[in-house]
C-alpha atoms as a PDB file:
ATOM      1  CA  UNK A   1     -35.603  52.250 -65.715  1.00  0.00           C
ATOM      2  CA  UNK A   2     -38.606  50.378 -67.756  1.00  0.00           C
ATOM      3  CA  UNK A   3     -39.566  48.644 -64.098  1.00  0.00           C
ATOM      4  CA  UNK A   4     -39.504  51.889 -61.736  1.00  0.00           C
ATOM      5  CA  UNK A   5     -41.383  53.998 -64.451  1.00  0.00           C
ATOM      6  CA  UNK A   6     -43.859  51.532 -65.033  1.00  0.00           C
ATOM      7  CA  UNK A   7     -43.190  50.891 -69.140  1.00  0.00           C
ATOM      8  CA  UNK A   8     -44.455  48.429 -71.381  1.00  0.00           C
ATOM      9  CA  UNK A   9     -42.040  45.204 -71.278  1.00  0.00           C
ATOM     10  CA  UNK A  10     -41.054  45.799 -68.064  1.00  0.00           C
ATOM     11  CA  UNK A  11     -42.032  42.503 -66.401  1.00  0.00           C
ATOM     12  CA  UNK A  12     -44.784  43.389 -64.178  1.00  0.00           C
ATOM     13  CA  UNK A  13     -47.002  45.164 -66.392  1.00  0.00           C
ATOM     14  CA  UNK A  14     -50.060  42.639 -65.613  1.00  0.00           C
ATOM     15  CA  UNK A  15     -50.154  41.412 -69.142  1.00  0.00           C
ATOM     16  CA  UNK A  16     -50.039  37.509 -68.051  1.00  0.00           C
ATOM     17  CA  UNK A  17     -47.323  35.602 -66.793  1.00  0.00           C
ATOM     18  CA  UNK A  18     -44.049  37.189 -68.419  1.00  0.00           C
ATOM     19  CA  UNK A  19     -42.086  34.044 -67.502  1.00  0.00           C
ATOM     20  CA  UNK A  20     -45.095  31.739 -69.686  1.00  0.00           C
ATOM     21  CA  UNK A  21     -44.512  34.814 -72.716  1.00  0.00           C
ATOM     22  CA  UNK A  22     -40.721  34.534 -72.827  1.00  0.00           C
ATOM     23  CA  UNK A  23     -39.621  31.561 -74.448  1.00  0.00           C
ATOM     24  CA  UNK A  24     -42.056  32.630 -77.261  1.00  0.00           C
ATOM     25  CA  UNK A  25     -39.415  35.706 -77.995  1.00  0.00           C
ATOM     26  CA  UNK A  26     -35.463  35.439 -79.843  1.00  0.00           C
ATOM     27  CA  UNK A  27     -33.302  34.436 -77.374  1.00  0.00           C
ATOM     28  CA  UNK A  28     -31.921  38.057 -77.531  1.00  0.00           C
ATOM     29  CA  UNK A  29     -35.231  39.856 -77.155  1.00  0.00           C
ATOM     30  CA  UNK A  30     -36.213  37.454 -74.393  1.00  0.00           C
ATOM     31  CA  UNK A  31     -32.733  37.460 -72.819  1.00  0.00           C
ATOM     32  CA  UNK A  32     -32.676  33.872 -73.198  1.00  0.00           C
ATOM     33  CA  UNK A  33     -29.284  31.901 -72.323  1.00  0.00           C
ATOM     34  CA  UNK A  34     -30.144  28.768 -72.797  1.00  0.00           C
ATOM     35  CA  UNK A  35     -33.306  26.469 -73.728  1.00  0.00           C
ATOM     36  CA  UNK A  36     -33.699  23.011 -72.817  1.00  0.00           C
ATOM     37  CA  UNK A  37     -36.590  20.369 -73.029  1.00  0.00           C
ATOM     38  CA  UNK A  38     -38.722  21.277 -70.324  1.00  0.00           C
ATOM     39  CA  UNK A  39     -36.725  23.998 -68.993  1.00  0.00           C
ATOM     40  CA  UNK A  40     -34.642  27.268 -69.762  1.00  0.00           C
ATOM     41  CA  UNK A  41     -32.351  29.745 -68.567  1.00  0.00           C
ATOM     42  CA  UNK A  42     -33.071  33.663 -68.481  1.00  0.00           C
ATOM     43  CA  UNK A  43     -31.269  36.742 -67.599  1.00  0.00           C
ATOM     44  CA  UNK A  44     -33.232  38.239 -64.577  1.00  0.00           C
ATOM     45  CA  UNK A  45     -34.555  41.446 -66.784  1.00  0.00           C
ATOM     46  CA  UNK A  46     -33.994  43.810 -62.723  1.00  0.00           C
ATOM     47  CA  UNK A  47     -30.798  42.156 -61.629  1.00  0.00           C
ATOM     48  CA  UNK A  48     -29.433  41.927 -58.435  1.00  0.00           C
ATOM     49  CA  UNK A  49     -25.863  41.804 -59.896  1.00  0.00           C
ATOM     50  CA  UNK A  50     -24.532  41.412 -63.302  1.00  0.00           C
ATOM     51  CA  UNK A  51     -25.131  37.960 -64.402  1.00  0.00           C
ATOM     52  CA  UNK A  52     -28.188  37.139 -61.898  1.00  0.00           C
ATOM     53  CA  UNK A  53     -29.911  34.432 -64.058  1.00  0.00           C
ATOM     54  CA  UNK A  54     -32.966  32.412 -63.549  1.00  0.00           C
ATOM     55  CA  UNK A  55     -33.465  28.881 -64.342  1.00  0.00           C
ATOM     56  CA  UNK A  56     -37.529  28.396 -65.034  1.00  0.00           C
ATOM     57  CA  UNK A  57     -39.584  25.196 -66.008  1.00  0.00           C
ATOM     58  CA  UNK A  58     -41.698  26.058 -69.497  1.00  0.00           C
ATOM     59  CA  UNK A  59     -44.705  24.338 -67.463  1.00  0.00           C
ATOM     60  CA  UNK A  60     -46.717  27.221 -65.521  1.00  0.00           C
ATOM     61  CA  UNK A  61     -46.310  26.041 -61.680  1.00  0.00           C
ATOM     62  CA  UNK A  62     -45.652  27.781 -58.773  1.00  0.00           C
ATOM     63  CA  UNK A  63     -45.374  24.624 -56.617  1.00  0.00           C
ATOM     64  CA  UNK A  64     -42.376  22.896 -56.474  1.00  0.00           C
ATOM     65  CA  UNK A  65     -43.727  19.623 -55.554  1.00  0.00           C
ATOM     66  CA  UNK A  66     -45.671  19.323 -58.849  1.00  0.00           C
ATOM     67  CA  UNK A  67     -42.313  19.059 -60.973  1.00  0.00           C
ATOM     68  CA  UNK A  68     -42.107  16.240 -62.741  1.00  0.00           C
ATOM     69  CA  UNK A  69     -38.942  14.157 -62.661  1.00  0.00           C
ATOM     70  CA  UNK A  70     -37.425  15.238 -65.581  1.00  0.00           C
ATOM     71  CA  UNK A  71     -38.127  18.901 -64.638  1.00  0.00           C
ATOM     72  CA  UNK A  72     -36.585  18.619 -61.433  1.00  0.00           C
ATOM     73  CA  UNK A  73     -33.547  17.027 -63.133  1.00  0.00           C
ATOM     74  CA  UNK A  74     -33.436  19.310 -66.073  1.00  0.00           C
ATOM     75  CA  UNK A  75     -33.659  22.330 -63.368  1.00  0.00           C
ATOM     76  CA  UNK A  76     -30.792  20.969 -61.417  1.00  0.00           C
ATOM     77  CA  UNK A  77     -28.787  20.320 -64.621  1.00  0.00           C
ATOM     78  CA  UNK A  78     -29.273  23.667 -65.949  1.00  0.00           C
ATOM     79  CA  UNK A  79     -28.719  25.616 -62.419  1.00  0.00           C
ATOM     80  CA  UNK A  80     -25.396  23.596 -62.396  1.00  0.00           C
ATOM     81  CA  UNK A  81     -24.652  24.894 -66.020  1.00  0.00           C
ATOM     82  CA  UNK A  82     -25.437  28.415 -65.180  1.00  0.00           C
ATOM     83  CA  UNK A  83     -23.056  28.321 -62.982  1.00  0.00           C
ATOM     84  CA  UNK A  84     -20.414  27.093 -65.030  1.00  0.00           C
ATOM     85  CA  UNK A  85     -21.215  29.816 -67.734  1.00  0.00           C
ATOM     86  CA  UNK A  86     -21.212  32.716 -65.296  1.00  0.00           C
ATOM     87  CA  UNK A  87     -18.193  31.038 -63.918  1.00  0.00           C
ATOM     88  CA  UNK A  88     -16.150  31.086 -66.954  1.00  0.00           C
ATOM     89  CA  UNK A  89     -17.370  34.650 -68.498  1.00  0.00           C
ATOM     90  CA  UNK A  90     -16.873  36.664 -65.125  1.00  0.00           C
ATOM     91  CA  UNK A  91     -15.419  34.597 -62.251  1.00  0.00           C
ATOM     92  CA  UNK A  92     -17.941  35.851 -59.249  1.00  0.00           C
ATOM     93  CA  UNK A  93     -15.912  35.221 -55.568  1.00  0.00           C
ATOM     94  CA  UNK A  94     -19.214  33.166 -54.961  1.00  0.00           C
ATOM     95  CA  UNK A  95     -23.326  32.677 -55.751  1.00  0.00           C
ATOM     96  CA  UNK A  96     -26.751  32.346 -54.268  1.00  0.00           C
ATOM     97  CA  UNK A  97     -28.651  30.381 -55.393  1.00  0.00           C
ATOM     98  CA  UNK A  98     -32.271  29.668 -54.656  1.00  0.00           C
ATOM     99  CA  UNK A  99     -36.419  29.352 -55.338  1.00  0.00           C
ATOM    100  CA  UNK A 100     -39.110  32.267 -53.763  1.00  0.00           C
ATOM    101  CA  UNK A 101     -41.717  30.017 -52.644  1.00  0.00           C
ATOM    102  CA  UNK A 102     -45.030  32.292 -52.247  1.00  0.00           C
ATOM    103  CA  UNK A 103     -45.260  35.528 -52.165  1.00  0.00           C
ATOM    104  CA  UNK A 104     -44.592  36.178 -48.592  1.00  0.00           C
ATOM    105  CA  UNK A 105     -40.963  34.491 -49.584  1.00  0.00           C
ATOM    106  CA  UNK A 106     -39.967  37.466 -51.995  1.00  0.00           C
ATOM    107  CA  UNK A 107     -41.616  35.662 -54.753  1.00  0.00           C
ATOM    108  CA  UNK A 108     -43.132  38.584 -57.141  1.00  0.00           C
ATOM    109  CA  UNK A 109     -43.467  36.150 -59.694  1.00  0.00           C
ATOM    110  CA  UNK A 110     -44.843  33.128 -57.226  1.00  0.00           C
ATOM    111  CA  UNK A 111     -47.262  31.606 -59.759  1.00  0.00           C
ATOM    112  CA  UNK A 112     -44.356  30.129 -61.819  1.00  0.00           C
ATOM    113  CA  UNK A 113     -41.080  28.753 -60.132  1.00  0.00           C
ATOM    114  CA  UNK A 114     -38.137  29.692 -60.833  1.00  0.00           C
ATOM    115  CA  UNK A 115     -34.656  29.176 -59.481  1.00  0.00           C
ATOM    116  CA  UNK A 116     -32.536  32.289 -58.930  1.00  0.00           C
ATOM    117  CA  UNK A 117     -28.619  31.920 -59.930  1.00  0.00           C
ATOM    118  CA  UNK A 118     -26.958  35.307 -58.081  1.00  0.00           C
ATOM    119  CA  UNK A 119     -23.117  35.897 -58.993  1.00  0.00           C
ATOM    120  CA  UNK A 120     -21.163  37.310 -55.945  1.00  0.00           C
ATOM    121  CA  UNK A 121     -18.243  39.378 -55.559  1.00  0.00           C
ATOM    122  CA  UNK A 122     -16.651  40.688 -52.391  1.00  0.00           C
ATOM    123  CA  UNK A 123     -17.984  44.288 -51.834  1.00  0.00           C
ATOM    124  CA  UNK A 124     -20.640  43.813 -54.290  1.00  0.00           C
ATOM    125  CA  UNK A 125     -22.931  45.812 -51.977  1.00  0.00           C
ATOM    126  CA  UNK A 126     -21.772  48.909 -52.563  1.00  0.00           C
ATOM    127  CA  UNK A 127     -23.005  52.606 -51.057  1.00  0.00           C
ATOM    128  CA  UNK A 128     -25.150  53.436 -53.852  1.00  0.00           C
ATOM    129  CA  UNK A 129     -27.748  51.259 -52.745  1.00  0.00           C
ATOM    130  CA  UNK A 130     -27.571  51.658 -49.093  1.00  0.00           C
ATOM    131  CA  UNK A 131     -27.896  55.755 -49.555  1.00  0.00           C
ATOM    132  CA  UNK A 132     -29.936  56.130 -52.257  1.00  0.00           C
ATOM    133  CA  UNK A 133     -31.955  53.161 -53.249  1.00  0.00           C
ATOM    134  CA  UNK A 134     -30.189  52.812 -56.234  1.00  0.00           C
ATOM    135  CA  UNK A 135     -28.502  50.191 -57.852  1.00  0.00           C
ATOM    136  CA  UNK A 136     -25.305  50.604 -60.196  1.00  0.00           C
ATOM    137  CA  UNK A 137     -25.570  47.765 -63.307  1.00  0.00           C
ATOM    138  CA  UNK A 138     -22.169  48.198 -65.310  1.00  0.00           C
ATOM    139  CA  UNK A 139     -23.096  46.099 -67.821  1.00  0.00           C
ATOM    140  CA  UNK A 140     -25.993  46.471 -70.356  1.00  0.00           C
ATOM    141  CA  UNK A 141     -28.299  42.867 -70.450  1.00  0.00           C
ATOM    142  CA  UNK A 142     -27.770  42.251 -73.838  1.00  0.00           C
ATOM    143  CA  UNK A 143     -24.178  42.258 -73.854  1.00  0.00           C
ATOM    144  CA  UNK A 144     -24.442  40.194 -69.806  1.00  0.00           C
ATOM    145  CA  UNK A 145     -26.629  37.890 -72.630  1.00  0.00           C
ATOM    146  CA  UNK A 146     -24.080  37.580 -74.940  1.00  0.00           C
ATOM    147  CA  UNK A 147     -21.297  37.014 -72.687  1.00  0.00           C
ATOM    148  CA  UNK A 148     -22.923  34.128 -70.592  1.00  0.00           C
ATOM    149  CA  UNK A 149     -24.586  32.361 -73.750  1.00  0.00           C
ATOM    150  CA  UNK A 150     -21.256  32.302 -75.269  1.00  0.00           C
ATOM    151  CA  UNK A 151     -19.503  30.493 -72.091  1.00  0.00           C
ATOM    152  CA  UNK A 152     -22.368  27.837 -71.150  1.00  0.00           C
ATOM    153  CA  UNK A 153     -21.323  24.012 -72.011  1.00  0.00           C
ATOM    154  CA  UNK A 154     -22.517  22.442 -75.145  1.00  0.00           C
ATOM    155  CA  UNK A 155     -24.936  19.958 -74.431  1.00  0.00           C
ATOM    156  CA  UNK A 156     -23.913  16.255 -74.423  1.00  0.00           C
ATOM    157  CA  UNK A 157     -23.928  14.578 -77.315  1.00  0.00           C
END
């Protein structure tokens, strides 16, 4: 409800790049499922579904071609974790998974990339959105947080 009424926190209230401010929070405030070296992983704070992540380089960029190597690699790594995690706390029939190039590409965040990571489940489209613009969330984010940080692999040793 923060993002239709327009509240404080609620990721488009033109108070800098929210995706730059994050990592500086807990991982709980932030919704933060996992931090790497140049990257980490972020519960989308207006899901699509329960469990639609985002994988975002700490570097502000909204070009893609600009990663460095190890950001590029790190970004793969991690998408391919996040899938794992979501995966083994809620088996989704399926995913999308992809990057909002530009704003004309459904970026609303274009300035900094980041990689979307959509669980799927057959019939996830239900009625509620189609007549009435509304979308049913059965799961509060914190405990969606909980549940994915818990399942993502441990990091090589």
């Amino acid at each position: 409800m923060a993002y239709i009424t327009g509240e404080p926190g609620n990721g488009r209230d033109g108070d800098g790049c929210p995706l730059c401010a994050i990592p500086a929070k807990s991982d709980e405030d932030g919704l933060i499922l996992h931090r790497g070296r140049t990257a980490y992983a972020v519960l989308n704070l207006h899901p699509y579904n329960p469990g639609h992540l985002m994988v975002v380089p700490y570097r502000h960029t909204g070009v893609f071609e600009t990663l460095t190597d190890d950001e590029s690699r790190e970004l793969t790594t991690m998408t391919q974790d996040a899938l794992r995690a979501v995966q083994a706390a809620s088996s989704p029939h399926g995913f999308n998974i992809g990057l909002n190039l530009g704003g004309v590409a459904g970026g609303s965040l274009s300035a900094h990339l980041h990689q979307h990571v959509v669980p799927r489940w057959s019939g996830d489209a239900n009625f509620m959105t189609v007549l009435d613009n509304t979308k049913i969330m059965p799961q509060l984010l914190a405990d969606t947080r909980a549940m994915i940080a818990a399942a993502w692999p441990a990091d090589p040793a």
